XYZ file of C-alpha atoms in Angstrom:
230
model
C 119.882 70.973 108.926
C 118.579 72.003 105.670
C 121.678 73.571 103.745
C 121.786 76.886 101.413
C 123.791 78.467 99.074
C 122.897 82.179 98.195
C 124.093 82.659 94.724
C 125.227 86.141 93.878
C 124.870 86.700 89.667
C 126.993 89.693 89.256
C 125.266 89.688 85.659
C 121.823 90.610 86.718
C 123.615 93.491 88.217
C 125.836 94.339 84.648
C 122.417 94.036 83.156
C 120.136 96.229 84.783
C 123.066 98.844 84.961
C 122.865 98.614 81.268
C 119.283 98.920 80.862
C 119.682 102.558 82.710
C 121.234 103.813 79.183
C 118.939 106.971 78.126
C 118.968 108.326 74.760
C 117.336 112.073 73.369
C 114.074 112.339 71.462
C 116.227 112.433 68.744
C 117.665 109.529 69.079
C 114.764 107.238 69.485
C 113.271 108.641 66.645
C 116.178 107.420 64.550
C 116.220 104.200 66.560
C 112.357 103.515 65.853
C 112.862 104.176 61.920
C 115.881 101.960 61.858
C 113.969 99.076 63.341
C 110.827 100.006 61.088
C 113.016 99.619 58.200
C 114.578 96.713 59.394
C 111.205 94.666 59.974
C 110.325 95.589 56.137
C 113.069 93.080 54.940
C 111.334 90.254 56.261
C 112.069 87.646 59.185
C 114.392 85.525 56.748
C 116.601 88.426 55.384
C 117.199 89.529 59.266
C 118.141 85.899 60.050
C 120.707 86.417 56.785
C 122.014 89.725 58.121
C 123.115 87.830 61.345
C 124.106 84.059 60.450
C 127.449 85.159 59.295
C 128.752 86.412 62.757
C 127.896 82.845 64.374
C 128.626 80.159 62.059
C 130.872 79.812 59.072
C 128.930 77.626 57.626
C 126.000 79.673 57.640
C 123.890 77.391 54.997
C 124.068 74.228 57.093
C 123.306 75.929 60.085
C 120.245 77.195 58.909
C 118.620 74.456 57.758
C 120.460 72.306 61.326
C 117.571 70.332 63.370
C 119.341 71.212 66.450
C 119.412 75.198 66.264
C 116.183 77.086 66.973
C 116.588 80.709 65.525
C 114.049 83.479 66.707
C 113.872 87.397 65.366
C 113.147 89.930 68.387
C 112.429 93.188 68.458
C 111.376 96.572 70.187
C 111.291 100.085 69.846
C 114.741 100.777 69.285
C 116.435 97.349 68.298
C 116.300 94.226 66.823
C 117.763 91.068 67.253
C 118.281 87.513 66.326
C 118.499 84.406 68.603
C 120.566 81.495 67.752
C 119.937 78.310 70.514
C 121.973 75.255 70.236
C 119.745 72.183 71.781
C 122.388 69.661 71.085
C 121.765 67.501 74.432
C 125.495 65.983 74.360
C 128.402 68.513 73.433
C 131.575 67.579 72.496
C 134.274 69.561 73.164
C 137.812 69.240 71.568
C 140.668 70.557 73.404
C 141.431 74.199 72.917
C 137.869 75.138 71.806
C 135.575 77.238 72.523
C 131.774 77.721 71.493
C 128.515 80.164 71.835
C 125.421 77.738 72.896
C 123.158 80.613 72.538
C 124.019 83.890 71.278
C 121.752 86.883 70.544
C 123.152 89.400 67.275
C 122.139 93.086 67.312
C 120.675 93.575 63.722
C 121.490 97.209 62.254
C 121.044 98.996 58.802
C 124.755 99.488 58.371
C 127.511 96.163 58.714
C 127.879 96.529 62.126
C 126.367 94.008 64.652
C 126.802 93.215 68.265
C 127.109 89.821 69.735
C 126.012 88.846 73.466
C 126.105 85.245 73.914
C 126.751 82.201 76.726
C 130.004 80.514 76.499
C 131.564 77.028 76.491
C 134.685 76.271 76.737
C 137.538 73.561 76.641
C 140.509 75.879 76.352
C 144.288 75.112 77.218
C 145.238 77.823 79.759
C 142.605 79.974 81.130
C 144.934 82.909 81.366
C 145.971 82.235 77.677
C 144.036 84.659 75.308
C 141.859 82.711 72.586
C 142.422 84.065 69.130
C 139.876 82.179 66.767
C 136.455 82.541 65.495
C 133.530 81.705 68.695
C 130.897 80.311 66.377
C 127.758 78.810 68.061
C 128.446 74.970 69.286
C 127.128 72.415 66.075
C 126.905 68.597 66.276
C 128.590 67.272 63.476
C 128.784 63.972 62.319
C 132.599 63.567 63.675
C 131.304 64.679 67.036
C 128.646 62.619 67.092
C 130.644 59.662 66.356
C 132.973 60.899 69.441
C 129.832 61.085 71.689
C 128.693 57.725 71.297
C 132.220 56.578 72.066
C 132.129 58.659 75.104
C 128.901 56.968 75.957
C 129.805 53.521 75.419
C 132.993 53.610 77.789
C 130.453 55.825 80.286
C 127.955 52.768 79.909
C 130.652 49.899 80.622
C 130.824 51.233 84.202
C 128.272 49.508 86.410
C 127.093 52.923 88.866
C 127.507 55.498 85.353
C 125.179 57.947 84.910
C 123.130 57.237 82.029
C 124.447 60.347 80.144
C 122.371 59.904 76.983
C 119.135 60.538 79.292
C 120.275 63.659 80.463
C 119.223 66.983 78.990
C 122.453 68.369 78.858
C 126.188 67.043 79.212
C 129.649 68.511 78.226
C 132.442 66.160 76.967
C 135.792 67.973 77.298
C 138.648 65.648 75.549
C 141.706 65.440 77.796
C 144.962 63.969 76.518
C 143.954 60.517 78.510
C 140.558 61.131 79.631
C 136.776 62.788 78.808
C 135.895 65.457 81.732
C 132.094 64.622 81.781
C 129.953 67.475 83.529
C 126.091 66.578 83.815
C 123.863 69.986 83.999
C 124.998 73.601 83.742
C 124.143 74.749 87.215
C 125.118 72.725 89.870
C 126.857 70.051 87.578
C 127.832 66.659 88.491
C 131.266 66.098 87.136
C 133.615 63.127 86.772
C 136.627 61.693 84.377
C 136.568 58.812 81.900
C 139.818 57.201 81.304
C 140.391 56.888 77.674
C 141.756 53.908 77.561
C 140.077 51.723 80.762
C 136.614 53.698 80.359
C 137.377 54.017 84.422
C 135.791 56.786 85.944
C 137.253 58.542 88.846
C 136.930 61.922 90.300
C 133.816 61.902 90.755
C 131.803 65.069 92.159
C 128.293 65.935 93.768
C 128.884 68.920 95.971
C 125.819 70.249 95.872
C 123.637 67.084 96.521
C 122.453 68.158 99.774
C 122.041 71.696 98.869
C 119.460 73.883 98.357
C 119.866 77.051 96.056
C 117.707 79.620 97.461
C 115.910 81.684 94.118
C 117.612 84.413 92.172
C 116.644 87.891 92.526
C 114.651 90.101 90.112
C 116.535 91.889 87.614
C 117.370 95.939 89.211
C 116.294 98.505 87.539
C 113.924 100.273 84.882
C 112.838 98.611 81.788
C 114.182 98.842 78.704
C 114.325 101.641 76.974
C 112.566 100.151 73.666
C 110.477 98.227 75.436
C 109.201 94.743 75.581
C 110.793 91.842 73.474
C 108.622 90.917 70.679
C 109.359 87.884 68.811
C 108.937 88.222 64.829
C 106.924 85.531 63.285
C 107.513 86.335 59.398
């Protein structure tokens, strides 16, 4: 018997509930000069106005290979996208990292931050009191991922990790947790020292997710998404 598993994204809901917001003629009229005078800065001041909140080390991650940066906008806001493609992320222990995070853009120093998560932290029900910055591959990590795939290699039946388009290292005290994919991962540990893996998991292997649900709910109030070329 074919298998299911109905997935309910309690974000979809939090999201369309949010796109019910309705502001006064007023309002968007503010809104719609804001953005106007937003756009006349140019694509690369935006990007400026926004690196700061995700990186502090905003020059290198500007000019980083694996980041693709977009400028969005609409009738009442605009925002800047910040996508790590890093295939391999390492994580240390106790750290925690945006891969993509969007940054509301505004004339005054305030910005908003919306973002998906990573995480390697010590205690889930411990609060987390540094900087998130988006995830970067540094040489040091890089370095640390090839280690991880060597020992991942000397194992006859490992998954080629290096082939796969994306795959979290979280370092352990004595081993790597490896997960392969975001949505139904396959996940197993590396001893540090044997390169032995153990625990290995596939639950979903014979499972079928059935499709996710539209979105509930009017559109936007400023409209469509537009990206911003220049």
């Amino acid at each position: 018997m074919i298998k299911y598993i109905s997935l309910v994204i309690v974000t979809l809901f939090a999201k369309s509930m949010m796109c019910q917001v309705m502001y006064t003629k007023e309002e968007l009229k503010q809104f719609q000069k804001e953005v106007k005078e937003i756009k006349k800065m140019g694509r690369a001041a935006i990007i400026r106005m926004a690196v700061n909140e995700v990186s502090g080390d905003p020059e290198s991650l500007l000019n980083d290979e694996n980041v693709h940066i977009s400028v969005w906008y609409n009738d009442v806001e605009v925002k800047v996208e910040f996508i790590d493609n890093s295939p391999i992320r390492y994580l240390p222990y106790n750290s925690k990292y945006y891969y993509r995070v969007e940054v509301g853009v505004y004339l005054s120093e305030r910005r908003s931050l919306t973002g998906r998560i990573i995480d390697n932290l010590a205690q889930e029900d411990n609060p987390y009191d540094k900087d998130v910055y988006l995830y970067r591959t540094t040489k040091e990590k890089q370095k640390l991922v090839d280690h991880v795939i060597k020992l991942n290699n000397s194992n006859k039946k490992a998954f080629p990790i290096e082939n796969a388009s994306v795959v979290l290292v979280r370092e352990q005290e004595k081993y790597y947790d490896i997960q392969i994919r975001m949505d139904y991962p396959i996940i197993y540990k590396i001893n540090k020292t044997s390169g032995k893996i153990y625990d290995y998991e596939d639950i979903y292997q014979d499972f079928y997710p059935t499709p996710l649900p539209d979105p509930i709910g009017p559109p936007h109030p400023g409209g469509a998404w537009k990206e911003m070329k220049e």
